[in-house]
Coordinates of C-alpha atoms and ligand atoms in Angstrom, one line a residue:
X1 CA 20.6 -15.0 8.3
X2 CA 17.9 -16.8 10.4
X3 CA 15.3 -15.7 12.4
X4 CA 14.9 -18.5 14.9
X5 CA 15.0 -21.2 12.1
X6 CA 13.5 -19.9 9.0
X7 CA 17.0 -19.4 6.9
X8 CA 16.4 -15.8 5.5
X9 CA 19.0 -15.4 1.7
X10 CA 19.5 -13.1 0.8
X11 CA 19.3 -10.9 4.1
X12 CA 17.4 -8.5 2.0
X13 CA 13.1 -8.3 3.2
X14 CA 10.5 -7.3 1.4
X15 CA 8.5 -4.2 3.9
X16 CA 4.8 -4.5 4.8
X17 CA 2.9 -2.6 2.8
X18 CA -1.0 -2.5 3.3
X19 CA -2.8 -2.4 0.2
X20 CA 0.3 -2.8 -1.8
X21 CA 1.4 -6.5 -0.6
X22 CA -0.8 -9.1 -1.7
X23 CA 0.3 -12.5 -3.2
X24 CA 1.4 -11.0 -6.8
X25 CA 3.7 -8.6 -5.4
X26 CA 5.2 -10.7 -3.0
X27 CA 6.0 -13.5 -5.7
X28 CA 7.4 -10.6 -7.8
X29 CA 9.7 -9.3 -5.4
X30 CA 10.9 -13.4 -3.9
X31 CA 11.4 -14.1 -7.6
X32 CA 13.8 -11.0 -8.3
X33 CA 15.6 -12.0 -4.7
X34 CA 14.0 -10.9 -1.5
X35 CA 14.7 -13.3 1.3
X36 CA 12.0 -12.7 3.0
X37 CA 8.3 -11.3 1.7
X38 CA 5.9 -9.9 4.5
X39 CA 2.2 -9.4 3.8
X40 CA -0.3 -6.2 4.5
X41 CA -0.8 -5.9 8.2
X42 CA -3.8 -7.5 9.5
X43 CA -6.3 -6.9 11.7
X44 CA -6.4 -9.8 14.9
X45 CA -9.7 -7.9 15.7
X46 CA -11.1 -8.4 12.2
X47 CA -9.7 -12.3 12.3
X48 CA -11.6 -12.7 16.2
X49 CA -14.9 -11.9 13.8
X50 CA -14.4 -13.8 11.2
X51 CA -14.0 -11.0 8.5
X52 CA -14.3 -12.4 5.3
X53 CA -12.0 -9.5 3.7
X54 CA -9.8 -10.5 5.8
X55 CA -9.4 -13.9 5.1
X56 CA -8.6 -12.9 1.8
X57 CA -5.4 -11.2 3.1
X58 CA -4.8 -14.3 4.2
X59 CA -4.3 -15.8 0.9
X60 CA -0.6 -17.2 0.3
X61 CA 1.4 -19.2 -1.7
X62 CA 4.6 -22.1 -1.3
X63 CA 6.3 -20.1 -4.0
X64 CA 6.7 -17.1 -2.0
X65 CA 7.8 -18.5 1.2
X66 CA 9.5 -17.8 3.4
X67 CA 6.2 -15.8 4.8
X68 CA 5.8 -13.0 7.2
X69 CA 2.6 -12.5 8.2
X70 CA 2.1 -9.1 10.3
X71 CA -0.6 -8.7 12.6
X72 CA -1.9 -5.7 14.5
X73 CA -4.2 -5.0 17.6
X74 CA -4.4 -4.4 21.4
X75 CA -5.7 -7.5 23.3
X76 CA -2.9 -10.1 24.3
X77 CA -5.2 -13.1 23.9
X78 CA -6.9 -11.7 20.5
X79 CA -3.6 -11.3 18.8
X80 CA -2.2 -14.3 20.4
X81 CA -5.7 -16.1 18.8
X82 CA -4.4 -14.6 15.5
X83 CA -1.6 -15.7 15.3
X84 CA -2.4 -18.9 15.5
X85 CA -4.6 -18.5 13.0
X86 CA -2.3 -16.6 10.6
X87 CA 0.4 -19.5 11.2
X88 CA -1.9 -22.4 10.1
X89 CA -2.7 -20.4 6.8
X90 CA 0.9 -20.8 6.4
X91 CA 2.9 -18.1 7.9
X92 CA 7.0 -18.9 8.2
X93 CA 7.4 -15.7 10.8
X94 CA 4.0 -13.8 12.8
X95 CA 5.4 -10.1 12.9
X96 CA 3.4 -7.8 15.3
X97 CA 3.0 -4.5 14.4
X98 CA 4.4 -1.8 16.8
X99 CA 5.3 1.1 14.5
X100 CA 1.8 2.2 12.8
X101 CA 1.0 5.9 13.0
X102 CA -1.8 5.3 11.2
X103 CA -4.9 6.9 12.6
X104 CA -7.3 3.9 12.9
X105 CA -4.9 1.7 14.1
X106 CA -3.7 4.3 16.7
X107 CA -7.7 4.3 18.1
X108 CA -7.3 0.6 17.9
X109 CA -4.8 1.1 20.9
X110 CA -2.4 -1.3 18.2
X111 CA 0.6 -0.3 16.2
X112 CA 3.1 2.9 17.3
X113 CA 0.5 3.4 20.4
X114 CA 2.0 0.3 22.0
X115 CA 5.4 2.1 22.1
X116 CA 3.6 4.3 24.7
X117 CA 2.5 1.2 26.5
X118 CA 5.2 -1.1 26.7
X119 CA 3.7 -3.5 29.2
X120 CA 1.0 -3.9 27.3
X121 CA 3.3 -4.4 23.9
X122 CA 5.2 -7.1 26.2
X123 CA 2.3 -8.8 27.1
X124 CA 1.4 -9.3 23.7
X125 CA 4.2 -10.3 22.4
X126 CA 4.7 -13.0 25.6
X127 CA 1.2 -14.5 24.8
X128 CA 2.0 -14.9 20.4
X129 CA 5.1 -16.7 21.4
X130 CA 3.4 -18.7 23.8
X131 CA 0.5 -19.5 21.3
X132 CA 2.7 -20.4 17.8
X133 CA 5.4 -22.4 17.2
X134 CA 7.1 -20.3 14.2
X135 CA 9.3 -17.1 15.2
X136 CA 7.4 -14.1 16.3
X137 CA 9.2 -11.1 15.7
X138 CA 8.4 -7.4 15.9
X139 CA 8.4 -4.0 13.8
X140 CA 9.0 -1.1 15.9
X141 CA 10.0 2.6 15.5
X142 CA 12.5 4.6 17.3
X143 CA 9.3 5.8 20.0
X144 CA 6.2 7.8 20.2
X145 CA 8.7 10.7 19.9
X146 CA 12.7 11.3 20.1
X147 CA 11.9 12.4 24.4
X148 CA 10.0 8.9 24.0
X149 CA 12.9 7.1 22.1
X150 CA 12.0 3.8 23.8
X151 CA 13.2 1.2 21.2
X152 CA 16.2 -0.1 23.1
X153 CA 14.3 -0.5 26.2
X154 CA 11.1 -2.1 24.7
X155 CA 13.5 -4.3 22.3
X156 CA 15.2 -5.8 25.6
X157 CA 12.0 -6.3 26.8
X158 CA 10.0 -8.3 23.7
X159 CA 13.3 -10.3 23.2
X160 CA 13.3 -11.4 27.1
X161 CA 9.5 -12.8 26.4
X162 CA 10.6 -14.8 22.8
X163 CA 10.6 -11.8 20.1
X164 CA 13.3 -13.7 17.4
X165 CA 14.0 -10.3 15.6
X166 CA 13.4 -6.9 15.5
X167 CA 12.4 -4.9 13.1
X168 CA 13.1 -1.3 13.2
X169 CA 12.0 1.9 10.9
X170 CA 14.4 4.5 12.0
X171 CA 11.7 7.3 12.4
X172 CA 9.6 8.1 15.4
X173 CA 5.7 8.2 15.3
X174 CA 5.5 11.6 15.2
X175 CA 7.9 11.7 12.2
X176 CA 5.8 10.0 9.8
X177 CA 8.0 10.3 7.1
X178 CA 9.8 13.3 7.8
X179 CA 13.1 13.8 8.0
X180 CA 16.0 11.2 7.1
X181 CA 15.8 7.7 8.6
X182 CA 18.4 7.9 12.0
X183 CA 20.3 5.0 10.8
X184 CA 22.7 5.8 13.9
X185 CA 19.7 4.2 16.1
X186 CA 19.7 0.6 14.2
X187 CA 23.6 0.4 14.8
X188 CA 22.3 1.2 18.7
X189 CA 20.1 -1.8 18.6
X190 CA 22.5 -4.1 16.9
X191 CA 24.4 -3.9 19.9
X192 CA 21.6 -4.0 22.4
X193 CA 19.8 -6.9 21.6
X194 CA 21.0 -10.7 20.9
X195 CA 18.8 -11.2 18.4
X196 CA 18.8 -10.1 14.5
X197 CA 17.7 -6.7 13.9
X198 CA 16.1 -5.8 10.4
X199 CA 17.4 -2.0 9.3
X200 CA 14.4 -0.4 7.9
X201 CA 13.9 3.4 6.1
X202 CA 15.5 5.4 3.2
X203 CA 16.6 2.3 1.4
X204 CA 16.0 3.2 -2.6
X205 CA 18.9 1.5 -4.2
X206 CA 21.2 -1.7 -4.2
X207 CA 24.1 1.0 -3.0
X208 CA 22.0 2.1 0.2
X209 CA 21.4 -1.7 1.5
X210 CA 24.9 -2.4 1.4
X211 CA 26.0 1.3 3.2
X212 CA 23.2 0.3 5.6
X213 CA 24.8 -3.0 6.4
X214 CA 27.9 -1.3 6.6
X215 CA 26.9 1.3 8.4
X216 CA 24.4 -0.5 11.3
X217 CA 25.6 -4.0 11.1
X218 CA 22.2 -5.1 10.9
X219 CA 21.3 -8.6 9.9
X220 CA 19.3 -7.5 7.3
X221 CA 17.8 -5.0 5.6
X222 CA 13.9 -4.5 4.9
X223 CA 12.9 -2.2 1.9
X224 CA 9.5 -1.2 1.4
X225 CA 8.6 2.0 -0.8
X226 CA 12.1 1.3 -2.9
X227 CA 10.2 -2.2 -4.1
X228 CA 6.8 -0.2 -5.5
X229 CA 7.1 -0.7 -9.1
X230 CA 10.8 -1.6 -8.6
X231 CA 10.9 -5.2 -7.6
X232 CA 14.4 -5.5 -9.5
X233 CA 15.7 -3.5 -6.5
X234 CA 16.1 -6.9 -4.6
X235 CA 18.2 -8.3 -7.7
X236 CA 20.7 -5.4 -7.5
X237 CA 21.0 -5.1 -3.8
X238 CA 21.9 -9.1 -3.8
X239 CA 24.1 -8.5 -6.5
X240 CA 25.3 -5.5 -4.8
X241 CA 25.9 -7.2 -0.8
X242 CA 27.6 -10.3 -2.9
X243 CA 30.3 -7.9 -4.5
X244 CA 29.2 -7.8 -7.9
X245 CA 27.9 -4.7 -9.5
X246 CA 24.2 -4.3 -9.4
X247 CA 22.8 -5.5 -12.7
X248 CA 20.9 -3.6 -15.1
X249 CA 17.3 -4.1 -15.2
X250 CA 16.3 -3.1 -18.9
X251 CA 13.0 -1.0 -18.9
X252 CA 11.3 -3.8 -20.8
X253 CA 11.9 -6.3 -18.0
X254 CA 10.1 -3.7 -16.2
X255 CA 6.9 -3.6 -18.1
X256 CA 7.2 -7.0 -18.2
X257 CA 7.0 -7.3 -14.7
X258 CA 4.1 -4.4 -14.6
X259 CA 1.9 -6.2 -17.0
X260 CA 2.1 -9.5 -15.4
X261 CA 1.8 -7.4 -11.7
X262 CA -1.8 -6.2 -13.6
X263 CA -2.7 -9.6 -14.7
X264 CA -2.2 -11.7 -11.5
X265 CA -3.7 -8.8 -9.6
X266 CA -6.6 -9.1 -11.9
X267 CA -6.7 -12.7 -10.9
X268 CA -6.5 -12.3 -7.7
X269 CA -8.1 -9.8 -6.7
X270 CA -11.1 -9.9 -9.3
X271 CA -11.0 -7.2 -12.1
X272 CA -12.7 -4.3 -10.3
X273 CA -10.6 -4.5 -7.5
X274 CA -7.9 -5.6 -9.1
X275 CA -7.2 -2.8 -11.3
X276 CA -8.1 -0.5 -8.7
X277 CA -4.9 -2.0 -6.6
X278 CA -2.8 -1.8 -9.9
X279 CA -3.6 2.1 -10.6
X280 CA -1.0 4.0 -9.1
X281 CA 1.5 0.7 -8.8
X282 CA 1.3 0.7 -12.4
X283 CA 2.7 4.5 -12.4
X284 CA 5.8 3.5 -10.2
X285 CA 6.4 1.1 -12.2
X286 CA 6.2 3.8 -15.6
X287 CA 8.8 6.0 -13.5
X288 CA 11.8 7.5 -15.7
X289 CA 10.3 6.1 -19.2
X290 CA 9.4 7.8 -22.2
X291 CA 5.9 8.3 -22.0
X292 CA 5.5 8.5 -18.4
X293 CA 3.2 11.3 -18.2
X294 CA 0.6 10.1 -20.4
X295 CA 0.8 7.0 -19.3
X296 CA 0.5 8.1 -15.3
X297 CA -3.0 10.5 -17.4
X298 CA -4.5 7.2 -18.9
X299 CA -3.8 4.1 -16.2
X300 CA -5.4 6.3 -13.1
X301 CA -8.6 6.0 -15.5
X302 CA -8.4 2.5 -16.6
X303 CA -11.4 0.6 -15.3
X304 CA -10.5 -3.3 -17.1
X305 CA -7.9 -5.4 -17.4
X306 CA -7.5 -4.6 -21.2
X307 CA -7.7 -0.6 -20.3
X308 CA -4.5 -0.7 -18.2
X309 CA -2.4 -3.7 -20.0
X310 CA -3.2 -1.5 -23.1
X311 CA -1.2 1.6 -21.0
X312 CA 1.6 -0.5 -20.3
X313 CA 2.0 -1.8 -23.5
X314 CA 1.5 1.8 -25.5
X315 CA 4.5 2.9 -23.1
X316 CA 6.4 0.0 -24.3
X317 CA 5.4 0.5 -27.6
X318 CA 7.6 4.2 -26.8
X319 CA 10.7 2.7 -26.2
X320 CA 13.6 2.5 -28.5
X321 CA 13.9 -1.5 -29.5
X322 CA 16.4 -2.6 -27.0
X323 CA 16.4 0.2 -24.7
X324 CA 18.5 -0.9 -21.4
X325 CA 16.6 2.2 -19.7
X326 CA 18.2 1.9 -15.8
X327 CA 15.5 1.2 -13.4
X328 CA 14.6 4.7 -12.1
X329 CA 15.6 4.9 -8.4
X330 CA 11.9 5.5 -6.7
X331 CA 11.5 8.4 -4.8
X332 CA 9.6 8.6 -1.1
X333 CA 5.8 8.7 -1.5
X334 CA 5.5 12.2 0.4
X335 CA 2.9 12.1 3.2
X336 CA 2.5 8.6 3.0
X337 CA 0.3 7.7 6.3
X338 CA 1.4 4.5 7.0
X339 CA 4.3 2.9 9.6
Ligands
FMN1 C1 1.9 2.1 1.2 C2 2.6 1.7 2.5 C3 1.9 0.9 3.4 C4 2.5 0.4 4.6 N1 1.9 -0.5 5.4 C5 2.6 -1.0 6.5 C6 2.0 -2.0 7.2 O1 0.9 -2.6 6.9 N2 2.7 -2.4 8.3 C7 3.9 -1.9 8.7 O2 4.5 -2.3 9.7 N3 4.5 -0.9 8.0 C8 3.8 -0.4 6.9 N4 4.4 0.5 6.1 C9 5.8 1.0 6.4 C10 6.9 0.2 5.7 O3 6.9 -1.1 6.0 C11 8.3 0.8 6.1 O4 8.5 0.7 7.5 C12 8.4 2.3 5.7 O5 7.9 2.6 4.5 C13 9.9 2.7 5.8 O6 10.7 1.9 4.9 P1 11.1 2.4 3.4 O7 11.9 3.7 3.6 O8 11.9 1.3 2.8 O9 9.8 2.7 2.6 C14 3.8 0.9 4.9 C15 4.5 1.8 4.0 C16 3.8 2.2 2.8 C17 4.6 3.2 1.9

C-alpha cells in the first residue's frame, strides 16, 4: 500500500496515541510488523512558541520509519508552519488531526471541532500540502454526531486540496468510545474517495484486521489500544492478512518486550518521567499472566527503574519454565478521553 510514495508493508498502522507513542513504543511495535508507526499528536500552537516539551515529541529515529507525525490546531498558516517543521525532524507522512474529542483540544478549535467547520478543516489541510513535500493525510471520525455524519463530504473535500489518505475511527465525537465502531461507514468511504483509506476502531486481534479488510476493503488498517502492551498484535495480524495462522507470542516474549519498553523509556524519557510513562503500560502488558494482580498492586508504585524491572521480572519469575501463555487479547480502555 502507499500513501502518495511512502510504500506502507504490511498495510497494518500503528494508531496515535498521546502519551503512549514515543520513540520506544514505536520501534516495538515497527520491529514486531507495523507498516507504519504514527507519533503522539502535537501541538502546531506549542511548535509556533517554540515549546521545549514539545520538541521532545519530536524526537525520532531511521529505525522506526516509515514516520507519521500527527499534528493538531486551528490556524491554517500555524499548522501549515508545523508541518514543516515536523517534516524536517523527519516525518515520512504529516497527519492532521480531525477526530479529537478531547476537551483542550476541542477549546483549541483543533481536532473533532473541525468536523463542525469544514472550511476551515479544508483550509488547513490545502495550506500543509502546499507547505511540505511528504504526504499529508488526515484522521477523521464519522462527524460531530450521526445528524452531523459529515465524513464523506469533508473526505471529498481534503482529498480535492492534496489529503493522500484518510484515516477514519468509525465513531462520532459524541461517541467517545461508546458503542461498537460502524465499520459499515469505512466501506462507505472506500468507495467515496480515490485515495487509501485507513480502517480504524475495535481492532484487538490478528482475526479482526483481516474481517476488517474483508469487510470495508480498506487499504489498511490502524490499531491503536489493541498494541498497549501487545505489540505482537502487528506479528499476528501480518501473519494473519498473509494466510498463515497468527503465531503464538509466548508470555516471556512478552515481558521481554515490557522490560526493554521500561528501559528505553527510562532512557528516553529520563527515569522520573520515564517510569511514570511505563506505569500502567507495564500493566497491559501483565494482562492474562499469573501474577497479574500483584503485579498491576506493585508497578503503579514503582518510582525507579530497578522498582518496576523488578515487577516484571517477579511476574516472570511466576511463570511455568516454557509457558507459551497466548498473548491476552486487550480489552477497550473504558472512558478513554482521547480521539
Ligand atoms: C491513550 C490514547 C491516546 C490517543 N491519542 C490520540 C492522538 O493523539 N491522536 C489521535 O488522532 N487519536 C488518538 N487516540 C485515538 C486512537 O488513535 C484511535 O483512533 C482509537 O483508539 C480507536 O482505535 P482502537 O479501537 O484501535 O483503539 C488515542 C487513543 C488512546 C487510547
Amino acid at each position: 500500500m502507499l500513501i502518495g510514495d511512502v510504500k506502507i508493508d504490511p498495510p497494518l498502522v500503528l494508531g496515535p496515541m498521546a502519551g503512549m507513542n514515543s520513540v520506544p513504543f514505536r520501534l516495538l511495535c515497527r520491529r514486531a510488523g507495523a507498516g507504519l508507526v504514527c507519533s503522539e499528536m502535537v501541538s502546531a500552537t506549542a511548535i509556533h512558541y517554540g515549546s521545549v516539551k514539545t520538541e521532545g515529541l519530536l524526537e525520532t529515529c531511521p529505525e522506526e520509519r516509515p514516520l507519521s507525525i500527527q499534528v493538531f490546531g486551528a490556524e491554517p498558516a500555524i499548522v501549515a508552519a508545523a508541518a514543516q517543521h515536523v517534516e524536517a525532524a523527519g516525518a515520512d507522512i504529516v497527519d492532521l488531526n480531525m477526530g479529537c474529542p478531547v476537551r483542550k483540544v476541542l477549546k483549541a478549535g483543533a481536532g473533532s471541532m473541525l468536523m463542525k467547520d469544514p472550511d476551515l478543516a479544508v483550509a488547513i489541510a490545502a495550506a500543509t500540502v502546499k507547505a511540505v513535500r511528504v504526504p499529508v493525510t488526515a484522521k477523521i471520525r464519522i462527524g460531530w454526531s450521526r445528524q452531523d455524519a459529515s465524513y464523506v463530504e469533508l473526505s471529498r473535500r481534503l482529498v480535492d486540496v492534496g489529503v493522500a489518505a484518510i484515516a477514519l475511527h468509525a465513531r462520532t465525537a459524541g461517541q467517545g468510545y461508546r458503542g461498537a465502531a460502524d465499520w459499515g461507514t469505512i466501506a462507505r468511504l472506500v468507495e467515496a474517495v480515490p485515495v487509501p483509506v485507513i480502517g480504524n476502531g475495535d481492532v484487538f486481534t490478528a482475526e479482526d484486521a483481516v474481517r476488517m479488510m474483508g469487510e470495508t476493503g480498506c487499504a489498511a488498517v490502524m490499531i491503536a489500544r489493541g498494541a498497549l502492551g501487545n505489540p505482537f498484535i502487528f506479528a499476528q495480524a501480518a501473519d494473519a492478512l498473509a494466510g498463515r495462522p497468527p503465531r503464538a507470542i509466548p508470555a516471556r516474549w512478552r515481558l521481554a518486550a515490557a522490560l526493554w519498553h521500561v528501559q528505553a523509556s527510562v532512557l528516553h524519557h529520563g527515569e522520573y518521567l520515564g517510569v511514570r510513562r511505563m506505569r500502567a503500560m507495564s500493566c497491559w502488558y501483565s494482562r492474562g499472566l499469573p501474577g497479574a494482580a500483584a503485579f498491576r498492586r506493585d508497578a503503579c508504585r514503582a518510582e525507579t527503574l530497578s522498582d518496576l524491572a523488578g515487577c516484571i521480572l517477579a511476574l516472570a519469575r511466576n511463570l511455568p519454565h516454557n509457558a507459551a501463555v497466548e498473548a491476552p487479547v486487550s480489552a477497550p480502555l473504558e472512558d478513554t478521553p482521547f480521539a
